[in-house]
Coordinates of C-alpha atoms in Angstrom, one line a residue:
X71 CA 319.6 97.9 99.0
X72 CA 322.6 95.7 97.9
X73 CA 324.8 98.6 99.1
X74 CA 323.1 99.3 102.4
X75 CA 323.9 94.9 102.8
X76 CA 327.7 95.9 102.1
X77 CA 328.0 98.5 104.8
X78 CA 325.9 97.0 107.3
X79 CA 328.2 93.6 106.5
X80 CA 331.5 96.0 107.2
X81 CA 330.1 97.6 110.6
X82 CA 328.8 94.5 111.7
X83 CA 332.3 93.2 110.9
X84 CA 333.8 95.7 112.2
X85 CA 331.5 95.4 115.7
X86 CA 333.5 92.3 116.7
X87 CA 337.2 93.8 115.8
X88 CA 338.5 95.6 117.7
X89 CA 342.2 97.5 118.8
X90 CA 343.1 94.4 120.9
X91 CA 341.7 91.6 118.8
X92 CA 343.3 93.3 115.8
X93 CA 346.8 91.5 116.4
X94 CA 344.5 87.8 115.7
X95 CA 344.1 88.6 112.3
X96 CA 346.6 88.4 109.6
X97 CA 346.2 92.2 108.2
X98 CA 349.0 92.5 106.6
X99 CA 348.6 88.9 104.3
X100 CA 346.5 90.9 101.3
X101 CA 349.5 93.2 100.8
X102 CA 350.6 90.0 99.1
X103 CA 347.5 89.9 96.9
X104 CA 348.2 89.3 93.0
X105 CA 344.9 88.9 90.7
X106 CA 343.9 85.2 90.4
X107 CA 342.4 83.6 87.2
X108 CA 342.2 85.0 83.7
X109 CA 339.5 86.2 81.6
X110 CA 338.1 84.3 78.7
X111 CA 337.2 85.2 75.3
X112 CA 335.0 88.8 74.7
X113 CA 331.4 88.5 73.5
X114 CA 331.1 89.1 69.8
X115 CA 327.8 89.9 68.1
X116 CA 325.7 87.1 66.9
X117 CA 321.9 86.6 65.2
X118 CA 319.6 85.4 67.9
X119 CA 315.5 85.2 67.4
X120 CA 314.0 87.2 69.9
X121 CA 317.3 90.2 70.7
X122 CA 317.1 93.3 69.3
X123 CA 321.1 93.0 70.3
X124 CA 322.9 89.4 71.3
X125 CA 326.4 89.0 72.2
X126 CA 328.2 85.8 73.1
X127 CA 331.5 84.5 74.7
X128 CA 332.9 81.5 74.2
X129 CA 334.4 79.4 76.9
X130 CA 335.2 76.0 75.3
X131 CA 333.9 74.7 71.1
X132 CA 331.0 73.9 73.0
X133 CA 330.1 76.3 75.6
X134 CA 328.9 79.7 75.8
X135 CA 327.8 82.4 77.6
X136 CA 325.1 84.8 76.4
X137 CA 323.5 87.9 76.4
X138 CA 320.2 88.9 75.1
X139 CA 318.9 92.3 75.1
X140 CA 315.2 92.0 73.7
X141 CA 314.6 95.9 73.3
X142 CA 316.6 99.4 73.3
X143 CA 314.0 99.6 75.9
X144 CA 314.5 97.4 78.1
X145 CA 317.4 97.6 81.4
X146 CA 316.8 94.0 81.9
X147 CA 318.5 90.9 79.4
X148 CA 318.3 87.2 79.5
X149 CA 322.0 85.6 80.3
X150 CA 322.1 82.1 79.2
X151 CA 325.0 79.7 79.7
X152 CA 324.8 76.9 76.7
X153 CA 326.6 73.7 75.9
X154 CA 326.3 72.4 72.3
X155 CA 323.5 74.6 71.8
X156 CA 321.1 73.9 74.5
X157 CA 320.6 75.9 77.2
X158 CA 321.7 74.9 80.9
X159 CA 320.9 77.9 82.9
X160 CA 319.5 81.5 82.5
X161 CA 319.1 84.6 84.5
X162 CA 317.6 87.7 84.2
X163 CA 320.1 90.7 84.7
X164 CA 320.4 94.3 83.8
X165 CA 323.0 95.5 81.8
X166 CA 323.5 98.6 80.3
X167 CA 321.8 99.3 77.1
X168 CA 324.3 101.1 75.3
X169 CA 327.3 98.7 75.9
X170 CA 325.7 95.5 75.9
X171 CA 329.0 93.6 74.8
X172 CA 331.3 95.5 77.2
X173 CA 328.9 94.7 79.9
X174 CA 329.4 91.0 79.6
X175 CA 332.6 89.6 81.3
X176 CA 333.6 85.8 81.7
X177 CA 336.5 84.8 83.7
X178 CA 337.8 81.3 84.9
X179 CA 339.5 80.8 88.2
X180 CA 339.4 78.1 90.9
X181 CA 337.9 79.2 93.9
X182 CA 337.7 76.1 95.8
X183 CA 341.2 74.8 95.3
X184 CA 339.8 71.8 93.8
X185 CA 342.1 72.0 90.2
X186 CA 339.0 72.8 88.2
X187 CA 338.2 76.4 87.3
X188 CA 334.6 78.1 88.2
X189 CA 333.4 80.7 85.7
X190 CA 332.8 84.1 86.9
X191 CA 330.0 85.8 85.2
X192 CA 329.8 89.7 85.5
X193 CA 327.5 91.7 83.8
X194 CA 327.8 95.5 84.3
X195 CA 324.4 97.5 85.3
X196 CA 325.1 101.3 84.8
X197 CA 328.1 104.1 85.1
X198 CA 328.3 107.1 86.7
X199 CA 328.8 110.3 85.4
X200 CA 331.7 112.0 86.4
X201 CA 334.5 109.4 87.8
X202 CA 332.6 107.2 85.5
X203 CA 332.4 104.3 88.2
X204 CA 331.5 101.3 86.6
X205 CA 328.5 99.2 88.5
X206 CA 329.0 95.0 88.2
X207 CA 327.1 92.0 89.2
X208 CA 329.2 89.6 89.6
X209 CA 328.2 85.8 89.6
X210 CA 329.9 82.7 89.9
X211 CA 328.9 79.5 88.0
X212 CA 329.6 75.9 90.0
X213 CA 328.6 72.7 89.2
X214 CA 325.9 74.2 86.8
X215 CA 324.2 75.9 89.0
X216 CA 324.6 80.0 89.3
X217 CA 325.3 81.6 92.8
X218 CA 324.1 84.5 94.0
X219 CA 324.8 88.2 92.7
X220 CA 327.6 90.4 94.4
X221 CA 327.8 93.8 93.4
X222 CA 331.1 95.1 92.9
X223 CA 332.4 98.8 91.5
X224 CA 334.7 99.2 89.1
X225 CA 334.8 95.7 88.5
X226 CA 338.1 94.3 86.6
X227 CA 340.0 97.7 87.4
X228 CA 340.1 97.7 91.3
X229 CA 337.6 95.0 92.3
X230 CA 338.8 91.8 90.7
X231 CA 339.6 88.0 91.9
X232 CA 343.0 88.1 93.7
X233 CA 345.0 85.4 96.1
X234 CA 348.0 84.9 97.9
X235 CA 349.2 82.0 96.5
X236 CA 347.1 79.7 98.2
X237 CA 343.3 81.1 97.9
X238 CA 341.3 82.8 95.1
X239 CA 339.4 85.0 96.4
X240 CA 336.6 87.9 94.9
X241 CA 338.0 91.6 95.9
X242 CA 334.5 93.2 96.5
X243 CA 335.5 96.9 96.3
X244 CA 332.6 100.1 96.5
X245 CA 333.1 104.0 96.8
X246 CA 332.1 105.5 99.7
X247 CA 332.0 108.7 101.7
X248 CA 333.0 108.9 105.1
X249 CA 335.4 110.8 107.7
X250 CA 337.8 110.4 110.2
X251 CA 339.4 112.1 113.3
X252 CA 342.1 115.1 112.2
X253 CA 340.9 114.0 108.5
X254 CA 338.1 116.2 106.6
X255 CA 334.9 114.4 104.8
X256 CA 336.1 112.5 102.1
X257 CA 335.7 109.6 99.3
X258 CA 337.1 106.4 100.2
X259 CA 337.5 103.6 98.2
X260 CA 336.4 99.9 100.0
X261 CA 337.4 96.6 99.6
X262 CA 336.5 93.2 101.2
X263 CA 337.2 89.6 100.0
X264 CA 334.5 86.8 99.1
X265 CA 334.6 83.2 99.0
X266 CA 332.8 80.5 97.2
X267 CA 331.1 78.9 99.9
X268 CA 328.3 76.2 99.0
X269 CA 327.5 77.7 95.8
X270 CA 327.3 81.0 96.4
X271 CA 329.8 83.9 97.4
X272 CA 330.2 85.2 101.0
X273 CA 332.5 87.3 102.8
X274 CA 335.4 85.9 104.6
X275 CA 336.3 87.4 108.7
X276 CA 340.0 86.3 108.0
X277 CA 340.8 89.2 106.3
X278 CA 339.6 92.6 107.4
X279 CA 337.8 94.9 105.1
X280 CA 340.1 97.7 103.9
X281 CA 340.1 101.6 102.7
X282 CA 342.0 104.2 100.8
X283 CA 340.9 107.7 100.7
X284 CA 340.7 109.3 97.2
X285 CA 343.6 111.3 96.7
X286 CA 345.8 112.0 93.8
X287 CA 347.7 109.2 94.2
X288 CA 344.9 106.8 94.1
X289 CA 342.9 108.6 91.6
X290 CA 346.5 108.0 89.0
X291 CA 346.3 104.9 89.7
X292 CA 342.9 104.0 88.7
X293 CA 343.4 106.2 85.3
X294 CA 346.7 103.9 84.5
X295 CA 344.6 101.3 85.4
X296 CA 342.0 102.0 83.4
X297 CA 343.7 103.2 80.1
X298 CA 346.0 99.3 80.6
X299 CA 343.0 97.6 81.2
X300 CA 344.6 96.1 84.0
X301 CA 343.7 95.4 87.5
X302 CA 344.9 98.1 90.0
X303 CA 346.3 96.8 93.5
X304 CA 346.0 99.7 95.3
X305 CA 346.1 98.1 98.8
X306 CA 349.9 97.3 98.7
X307 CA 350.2 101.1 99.0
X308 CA 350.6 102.2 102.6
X309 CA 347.5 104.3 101.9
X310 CA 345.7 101.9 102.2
X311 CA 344.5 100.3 105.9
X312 CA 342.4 97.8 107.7
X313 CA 339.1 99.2 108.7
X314 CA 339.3 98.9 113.1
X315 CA 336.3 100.6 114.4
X316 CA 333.9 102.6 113.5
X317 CA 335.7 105.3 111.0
X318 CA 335.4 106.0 108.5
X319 CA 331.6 105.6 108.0
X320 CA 330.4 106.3 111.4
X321 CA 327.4 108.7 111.7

């Protein structure tokens, strides 16, 4: 469903872009792009009554963040956010069972441009087989209160928070398949930027959403990335273009 949201966001995006109006946008401001924030401590195991498997990361002496996985048979944990012990906020989410501590990720960026940081909250879902994509659901903590979930693939590696020196901004990236003119079926990889907009994350229309096809180029990218464990900016590449119109995921 969440993915069906994401397309239908890009098309209907796309539906008011077009050649002409293209010029009005700043497309080529993203090349600039640099990843924003930093990531905070990683969970470590810890004793908690009730989890078959917690882990916790630490954000300040104080604070925490927390995941609790009540069964090997259960998708679905409890994510708490704690400050001298007692809980401020929880969530249910599902995280994947066998990886519970590399599923939980805590970062700290300002988003607003107010000086103070916002925590982002991702908790990974599942993996494919194969290119062994990585599913995320990525949530951003304000104020003490938890926005909504975006769903981004391959979270950390080529979705991540990025900015141009002025704005910090959430790189929502997916893989998709699609086609286009003089170009044979193909994977494509997706990206479009979030705000934090009253609480919760929503896309932005003053950047356009942007694609790379899966070649070899990209796909040695994302394995440097990957065995770094650093973010990948593969839209500074030429590759890599504003979506105008309806390729490449027409029907």
């Amino acid at each position: 469903m969440r993915l069906l949201i994401f397309i239908l966001a890009i098309l209907t995006f796309l539906g008011n872009v077009t050649e002409s109006q293209a010029t009005k946008v700043k497309f080529e401001d993203w090349r600039q792009d640099k990843p924003c924030g930093h990531k905070l401590a990683d969970p470590v195991q810890v004793e908690t009554t009730g989890c078959e498997v917690a882990y916790c990361a630490n954000i300040t002496d104080s604070s925490q963040v927390c995941a609790c996985l009540p069964s090997s048979d259960s998708d679905e944990s409890m994510i708490t956010y704690k400050k001298s012990g007692v809980v401020v906020l929880q969530w249910n989410a599902n995280i994947y069972p066998p990886a519970v501590a590399s599923a939980l990720r805590v970062d700290a960026a300002d988003l607003n441009n107010d000086g103070k940081e916002e925590l982002v909250i991702a908790t990974m879902s599942s993996a494919s087989n194969g290119m062994g994509i990585e599913y995320w659901d990525v949530r951003i903590l304000f104020e003490e209160k938890i926005s909504n979930p975006i769903s981004v693939e391959d979270y950390g590696l080529m979705g991540y928070l990025s900015s141009n020196g002025k704005q910090c901004r959430l790189l929502v990236t997916r893989w998709l398949e699609g086609w286009e003119p003089t170009k044979e079926y193909g994977l494509y990889l997706v990206g479009r930027w979030f705000e934090l907009s009253e609480h919760n994350l929503q896309y932005t229309l003053v950047r356009p959403a942007i694609k790379r096809r899966y070649l070899d180029s990209l796909m040695q990218l994302r394995l440097q990335g990957s065995q770094r464990d650093k973010p990948v900016m593969w839209f500074r590449d030429p590759e890599a273009s504003p979506i105008v119109g309806p390729y490449p995921f027409c029907d």
